[in-house]
Each structure stands twice: as C-alpha cells, then as structure tokens.
PDB file of C-alpha atoms and ligand atoms in Angstrom:
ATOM      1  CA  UNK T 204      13.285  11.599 -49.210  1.00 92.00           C
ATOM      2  CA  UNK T 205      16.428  11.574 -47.462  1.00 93.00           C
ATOM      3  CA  UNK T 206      17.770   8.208 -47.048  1.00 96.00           C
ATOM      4  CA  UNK T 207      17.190   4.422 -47.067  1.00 97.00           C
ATOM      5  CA  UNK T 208      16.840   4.227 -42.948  1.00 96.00           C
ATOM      6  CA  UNK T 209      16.422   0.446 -43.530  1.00 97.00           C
ATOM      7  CA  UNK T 210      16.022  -2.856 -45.151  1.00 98.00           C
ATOM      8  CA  UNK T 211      13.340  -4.542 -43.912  1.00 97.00           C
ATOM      9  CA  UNK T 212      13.921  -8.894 -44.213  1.00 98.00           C
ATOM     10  CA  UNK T 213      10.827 -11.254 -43.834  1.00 98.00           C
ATOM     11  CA  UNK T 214      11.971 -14.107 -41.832  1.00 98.00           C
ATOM     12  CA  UNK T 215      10.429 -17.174 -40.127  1.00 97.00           C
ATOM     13  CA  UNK T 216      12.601 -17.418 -37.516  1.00 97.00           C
ATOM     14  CA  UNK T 217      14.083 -14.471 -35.454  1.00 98.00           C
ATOM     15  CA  UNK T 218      16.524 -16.552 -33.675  1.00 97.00           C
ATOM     16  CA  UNK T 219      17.659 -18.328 -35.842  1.00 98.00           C
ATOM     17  CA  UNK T 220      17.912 -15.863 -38.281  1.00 98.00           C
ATOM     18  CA  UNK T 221      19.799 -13.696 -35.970  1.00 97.00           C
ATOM     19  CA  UNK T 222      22.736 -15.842 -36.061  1.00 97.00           C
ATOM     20  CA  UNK T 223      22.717 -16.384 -39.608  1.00 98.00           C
ATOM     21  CA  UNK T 224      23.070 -12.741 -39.819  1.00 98.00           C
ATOM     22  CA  UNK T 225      25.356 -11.736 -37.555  1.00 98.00           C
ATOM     23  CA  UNK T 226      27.544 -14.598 -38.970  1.00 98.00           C
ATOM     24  CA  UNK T 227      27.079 -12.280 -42.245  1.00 98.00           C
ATOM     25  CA  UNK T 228      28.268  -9.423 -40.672  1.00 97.00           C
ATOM     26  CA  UNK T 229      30.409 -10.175 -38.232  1.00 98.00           C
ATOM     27  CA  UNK T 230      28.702  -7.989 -35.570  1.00 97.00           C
ATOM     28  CA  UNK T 231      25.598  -8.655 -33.174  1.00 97.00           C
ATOM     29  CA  UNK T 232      22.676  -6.821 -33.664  1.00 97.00           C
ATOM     30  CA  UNK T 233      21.804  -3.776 -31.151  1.00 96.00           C
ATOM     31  CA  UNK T 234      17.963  -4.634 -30.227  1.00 95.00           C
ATOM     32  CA  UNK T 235      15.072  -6.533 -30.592  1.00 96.00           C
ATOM     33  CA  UNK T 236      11.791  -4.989 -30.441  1.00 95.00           C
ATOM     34  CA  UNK T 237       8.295  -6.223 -30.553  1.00 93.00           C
ATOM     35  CA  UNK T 238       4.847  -3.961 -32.442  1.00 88.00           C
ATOM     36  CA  UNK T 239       2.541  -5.969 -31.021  1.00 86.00           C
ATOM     37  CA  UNK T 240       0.219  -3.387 -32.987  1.00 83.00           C
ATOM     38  CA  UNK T 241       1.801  -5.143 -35.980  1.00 86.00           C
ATOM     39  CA  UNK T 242       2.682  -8.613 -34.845  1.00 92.00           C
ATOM     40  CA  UNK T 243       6.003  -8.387 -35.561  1.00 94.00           C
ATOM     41  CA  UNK T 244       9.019  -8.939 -34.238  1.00 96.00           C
ATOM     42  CA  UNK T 245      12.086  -7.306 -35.240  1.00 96.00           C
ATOM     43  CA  UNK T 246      16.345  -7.165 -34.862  1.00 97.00           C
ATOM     44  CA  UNK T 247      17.906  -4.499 -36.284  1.00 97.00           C
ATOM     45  CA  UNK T 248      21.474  -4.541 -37.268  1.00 98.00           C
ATOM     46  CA  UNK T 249      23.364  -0.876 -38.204  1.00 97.00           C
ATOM     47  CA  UNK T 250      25.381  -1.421 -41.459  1.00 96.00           C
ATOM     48  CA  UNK T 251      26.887   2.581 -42.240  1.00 95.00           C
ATOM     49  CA  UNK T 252      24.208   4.796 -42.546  1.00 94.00           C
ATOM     50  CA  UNK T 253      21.233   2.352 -42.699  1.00 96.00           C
ATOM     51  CA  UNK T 254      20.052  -0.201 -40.858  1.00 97.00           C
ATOM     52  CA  UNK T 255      18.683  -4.003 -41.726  1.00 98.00           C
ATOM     53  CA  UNK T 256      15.588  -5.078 -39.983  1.00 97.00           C
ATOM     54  CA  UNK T 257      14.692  -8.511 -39.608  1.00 98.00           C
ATOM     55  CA  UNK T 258      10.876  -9.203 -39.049  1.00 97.00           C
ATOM     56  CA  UNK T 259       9.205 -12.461 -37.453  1.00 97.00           C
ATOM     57  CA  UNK T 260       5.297 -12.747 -37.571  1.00 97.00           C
ATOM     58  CA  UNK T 261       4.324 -12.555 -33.878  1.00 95.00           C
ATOM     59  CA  UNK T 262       0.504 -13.402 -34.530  1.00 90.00           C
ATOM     60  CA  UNK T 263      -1.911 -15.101 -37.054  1.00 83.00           C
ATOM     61  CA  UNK T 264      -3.260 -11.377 -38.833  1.00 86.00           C
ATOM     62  CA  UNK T 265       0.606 -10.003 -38.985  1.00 91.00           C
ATOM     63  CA  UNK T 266       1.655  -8.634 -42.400  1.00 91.00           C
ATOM     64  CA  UNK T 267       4.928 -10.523 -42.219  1.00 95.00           C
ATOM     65  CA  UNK T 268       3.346 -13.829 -41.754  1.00 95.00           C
ATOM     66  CA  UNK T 269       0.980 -13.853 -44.828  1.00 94.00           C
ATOM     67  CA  UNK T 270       3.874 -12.574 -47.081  1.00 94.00           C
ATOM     68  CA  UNK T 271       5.958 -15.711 -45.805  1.00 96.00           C
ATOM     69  CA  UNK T 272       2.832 -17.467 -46.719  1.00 94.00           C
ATOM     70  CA  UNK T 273       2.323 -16.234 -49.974  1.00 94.00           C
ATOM     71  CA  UNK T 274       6.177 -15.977 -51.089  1.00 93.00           C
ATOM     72  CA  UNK T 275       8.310 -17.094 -48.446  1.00 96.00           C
ATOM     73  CA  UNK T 276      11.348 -15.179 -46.601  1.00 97.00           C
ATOM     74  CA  UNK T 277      13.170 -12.553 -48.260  1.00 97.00           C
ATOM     75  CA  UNK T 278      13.313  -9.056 -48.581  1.00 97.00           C
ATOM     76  CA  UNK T 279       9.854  -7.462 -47.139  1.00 96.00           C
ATOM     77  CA  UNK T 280      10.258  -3.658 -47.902  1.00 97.00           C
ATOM     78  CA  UNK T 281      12.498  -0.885 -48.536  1.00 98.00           C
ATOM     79  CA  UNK T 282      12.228   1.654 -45.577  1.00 97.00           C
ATOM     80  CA  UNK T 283      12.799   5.796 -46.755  1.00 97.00           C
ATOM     81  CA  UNK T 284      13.390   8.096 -44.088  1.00 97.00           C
ATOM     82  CA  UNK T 285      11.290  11.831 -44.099  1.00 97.00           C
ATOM     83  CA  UNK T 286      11.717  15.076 -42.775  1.00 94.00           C
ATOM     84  CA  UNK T 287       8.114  15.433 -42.653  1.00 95.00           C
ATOM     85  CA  UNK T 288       5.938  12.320 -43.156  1.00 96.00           C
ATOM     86  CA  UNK T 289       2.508  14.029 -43.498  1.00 96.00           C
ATOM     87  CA  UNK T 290       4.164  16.403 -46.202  1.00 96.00           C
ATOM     88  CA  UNK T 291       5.310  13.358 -48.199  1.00 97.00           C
ATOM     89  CA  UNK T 292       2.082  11.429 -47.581  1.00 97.00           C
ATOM     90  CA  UNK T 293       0.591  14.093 -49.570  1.00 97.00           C
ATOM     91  CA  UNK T 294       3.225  15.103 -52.271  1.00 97.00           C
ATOM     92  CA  UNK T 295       3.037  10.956 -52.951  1.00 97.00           C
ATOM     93  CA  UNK T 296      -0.826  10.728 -52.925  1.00 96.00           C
ATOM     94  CA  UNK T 297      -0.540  13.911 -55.559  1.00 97.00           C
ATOM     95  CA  UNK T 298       1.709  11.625 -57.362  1.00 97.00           C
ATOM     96  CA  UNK T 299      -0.989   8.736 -57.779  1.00 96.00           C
ATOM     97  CA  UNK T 300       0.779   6.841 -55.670  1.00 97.00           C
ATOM     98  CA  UNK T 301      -1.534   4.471 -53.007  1.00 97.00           C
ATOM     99  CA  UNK T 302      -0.682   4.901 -49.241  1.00 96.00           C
ATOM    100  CA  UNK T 303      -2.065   2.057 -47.207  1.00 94.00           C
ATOM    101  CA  UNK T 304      -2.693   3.695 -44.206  1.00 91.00           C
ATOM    102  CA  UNK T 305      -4.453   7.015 -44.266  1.00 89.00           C
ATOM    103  CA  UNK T 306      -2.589   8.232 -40.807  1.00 94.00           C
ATOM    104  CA  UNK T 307       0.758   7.162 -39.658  1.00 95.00           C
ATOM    105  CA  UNK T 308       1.025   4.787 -37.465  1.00 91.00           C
ATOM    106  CA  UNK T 309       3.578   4.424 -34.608  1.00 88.00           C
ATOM    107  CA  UNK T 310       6.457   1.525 -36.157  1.00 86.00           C
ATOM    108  CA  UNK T 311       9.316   0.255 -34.499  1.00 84.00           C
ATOM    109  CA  UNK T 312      12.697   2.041 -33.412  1.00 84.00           C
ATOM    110  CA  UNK T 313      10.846   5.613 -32.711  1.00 86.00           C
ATOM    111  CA  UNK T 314       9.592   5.946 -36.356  1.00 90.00           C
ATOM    112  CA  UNK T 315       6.028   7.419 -37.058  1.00 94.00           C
ATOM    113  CA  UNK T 316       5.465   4.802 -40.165  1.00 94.00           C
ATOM    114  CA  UNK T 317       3.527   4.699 -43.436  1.00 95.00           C
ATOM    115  CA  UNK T 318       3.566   2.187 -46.658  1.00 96.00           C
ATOM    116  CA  UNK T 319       2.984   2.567 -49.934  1.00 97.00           C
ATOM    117  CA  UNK T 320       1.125  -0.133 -52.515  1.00 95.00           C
ATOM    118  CA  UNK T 321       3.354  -2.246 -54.277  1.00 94.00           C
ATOM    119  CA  UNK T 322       1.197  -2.113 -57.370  1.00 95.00           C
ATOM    120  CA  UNK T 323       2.165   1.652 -57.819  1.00 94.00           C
ATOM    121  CA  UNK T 324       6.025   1.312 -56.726  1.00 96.00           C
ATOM    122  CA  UNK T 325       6.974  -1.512 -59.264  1.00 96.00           C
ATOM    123  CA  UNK T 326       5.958  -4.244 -56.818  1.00 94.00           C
ATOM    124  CA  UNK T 327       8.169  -2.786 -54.180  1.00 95.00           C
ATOM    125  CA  UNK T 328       6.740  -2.046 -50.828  1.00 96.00           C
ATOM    126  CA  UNK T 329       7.427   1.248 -49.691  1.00 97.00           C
ATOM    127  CA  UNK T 330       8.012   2.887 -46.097  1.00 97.00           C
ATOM    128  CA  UNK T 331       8.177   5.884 -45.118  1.00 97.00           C
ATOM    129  CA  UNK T 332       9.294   6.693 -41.953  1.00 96.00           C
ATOM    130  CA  UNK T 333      10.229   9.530 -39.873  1.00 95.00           C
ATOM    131  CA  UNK T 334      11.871  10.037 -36.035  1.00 91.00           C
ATOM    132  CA  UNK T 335       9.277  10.711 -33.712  1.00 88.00           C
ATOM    133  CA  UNK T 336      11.908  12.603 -31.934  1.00 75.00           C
ATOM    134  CA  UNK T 337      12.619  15.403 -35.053  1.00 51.00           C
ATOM    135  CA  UNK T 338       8.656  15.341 -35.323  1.00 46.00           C
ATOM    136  CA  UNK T 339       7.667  16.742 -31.494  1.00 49.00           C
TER     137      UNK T 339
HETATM  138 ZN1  LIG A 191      10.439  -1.158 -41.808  1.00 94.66          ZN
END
C-alpha cells in the first residue's frame, strides 16, 4: 500500500458539517460528489498528501446511514491507496483477511474501491482504492 488517500468521516449532515470543517481548517473544501450506487454523499477537503472525506447517507439502504444508526458520527473508514487493486485484493484474501465486495466497485473521486471486514482489521474498516486513471 502506498498511502492513506483519505479519511473517510460519517456525518449526518453534509452542510452543516461542511462549515464545521472548513472552520477547522481554515480552507473550503474542493467538491462534493454524490454515489448514488452507494447513497452517499461526500466533500472532500485536501489536507498535504491525503484527503478527508465527509459522507452523508443519501438513501434508507446506504452504509453511512446504518453506521450513524448503530454508533453515531465519527470516523467511518481509513481509505489506502493501490497501485494495483486486484493484486492487493488477492495478496489480502491470502492473508485471511475478508474483502466485502468480491469485484471493485466504482467509489467516488475516480477511485475503483474495495473494503475490508472490520472483524479482521481490528475493528477498522478498510479501503482500498486505486485511480481509475493509473488503472486504464
Ligand atoms: Zn472512502
């Protein structure tokens, strides 16, 4: 793995989150995008080398909105960037390590995306993630 790419923050409300955070930082985020594959809503915010992603539940099946159920806002996932996702995806399943979804799947920001179960990563969620544009 190469880097942390991002942070990724469960939060209820984009908006007002938004502000909160760019109080924090003292700069404005540089987009907004929605998966509505994931229901999810996200702002991302460059700090250095990484980025912090906040993520808003868009629908009623989104996996943002039944973590804020279960255990309220706060830090979602940690997001690792890979030179080759389908590589790592089976290095980490050689591991014992459980991947969620048995493909990646298209995430935000130009990222082919993949997660790995808490229960195997010390109760961390996992991402992998990879630029679509080093991948074609
Ligand atoms: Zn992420």
């Amino acid at each position: 793995m190469l880097k942390v790419e991002h942070i990724g923050i469960a939060v209820k409300d984009l908006k007002k989150s938004n502000e909160v955070f760019q109080k924090l930082f003292g700069k404005e985020n540089y987009k907004v995008e929605t998966v509505e594959s994931e229901q999810v809503s996200a702002s991302f915010f460059i700090m250095g080398d990484t980025k912090i992603e906040l993520l808003e539940s868009t629908g009623p099946d989104s996996a943002i909105g039944k973590y804020i159920e279960k255990r309220g806002e706060g830090i979602h996932h940690i997001a690792y960037e890979v030179v080759d996702i389908h590589l790592e995806m089976e290095r980490l399943k050689n591991e014992g390590f459980i991947i969620l979804n048995e493909t990646p799947k298209k995430g935000a920001d130009n990222k082919l995306v993949c997660f790995l179960h808490p229960k195997t990563t010390n109760g961390v969620l996992v991402e992998l993630c990879q630029e679509i544009t080093t991948y074609y």
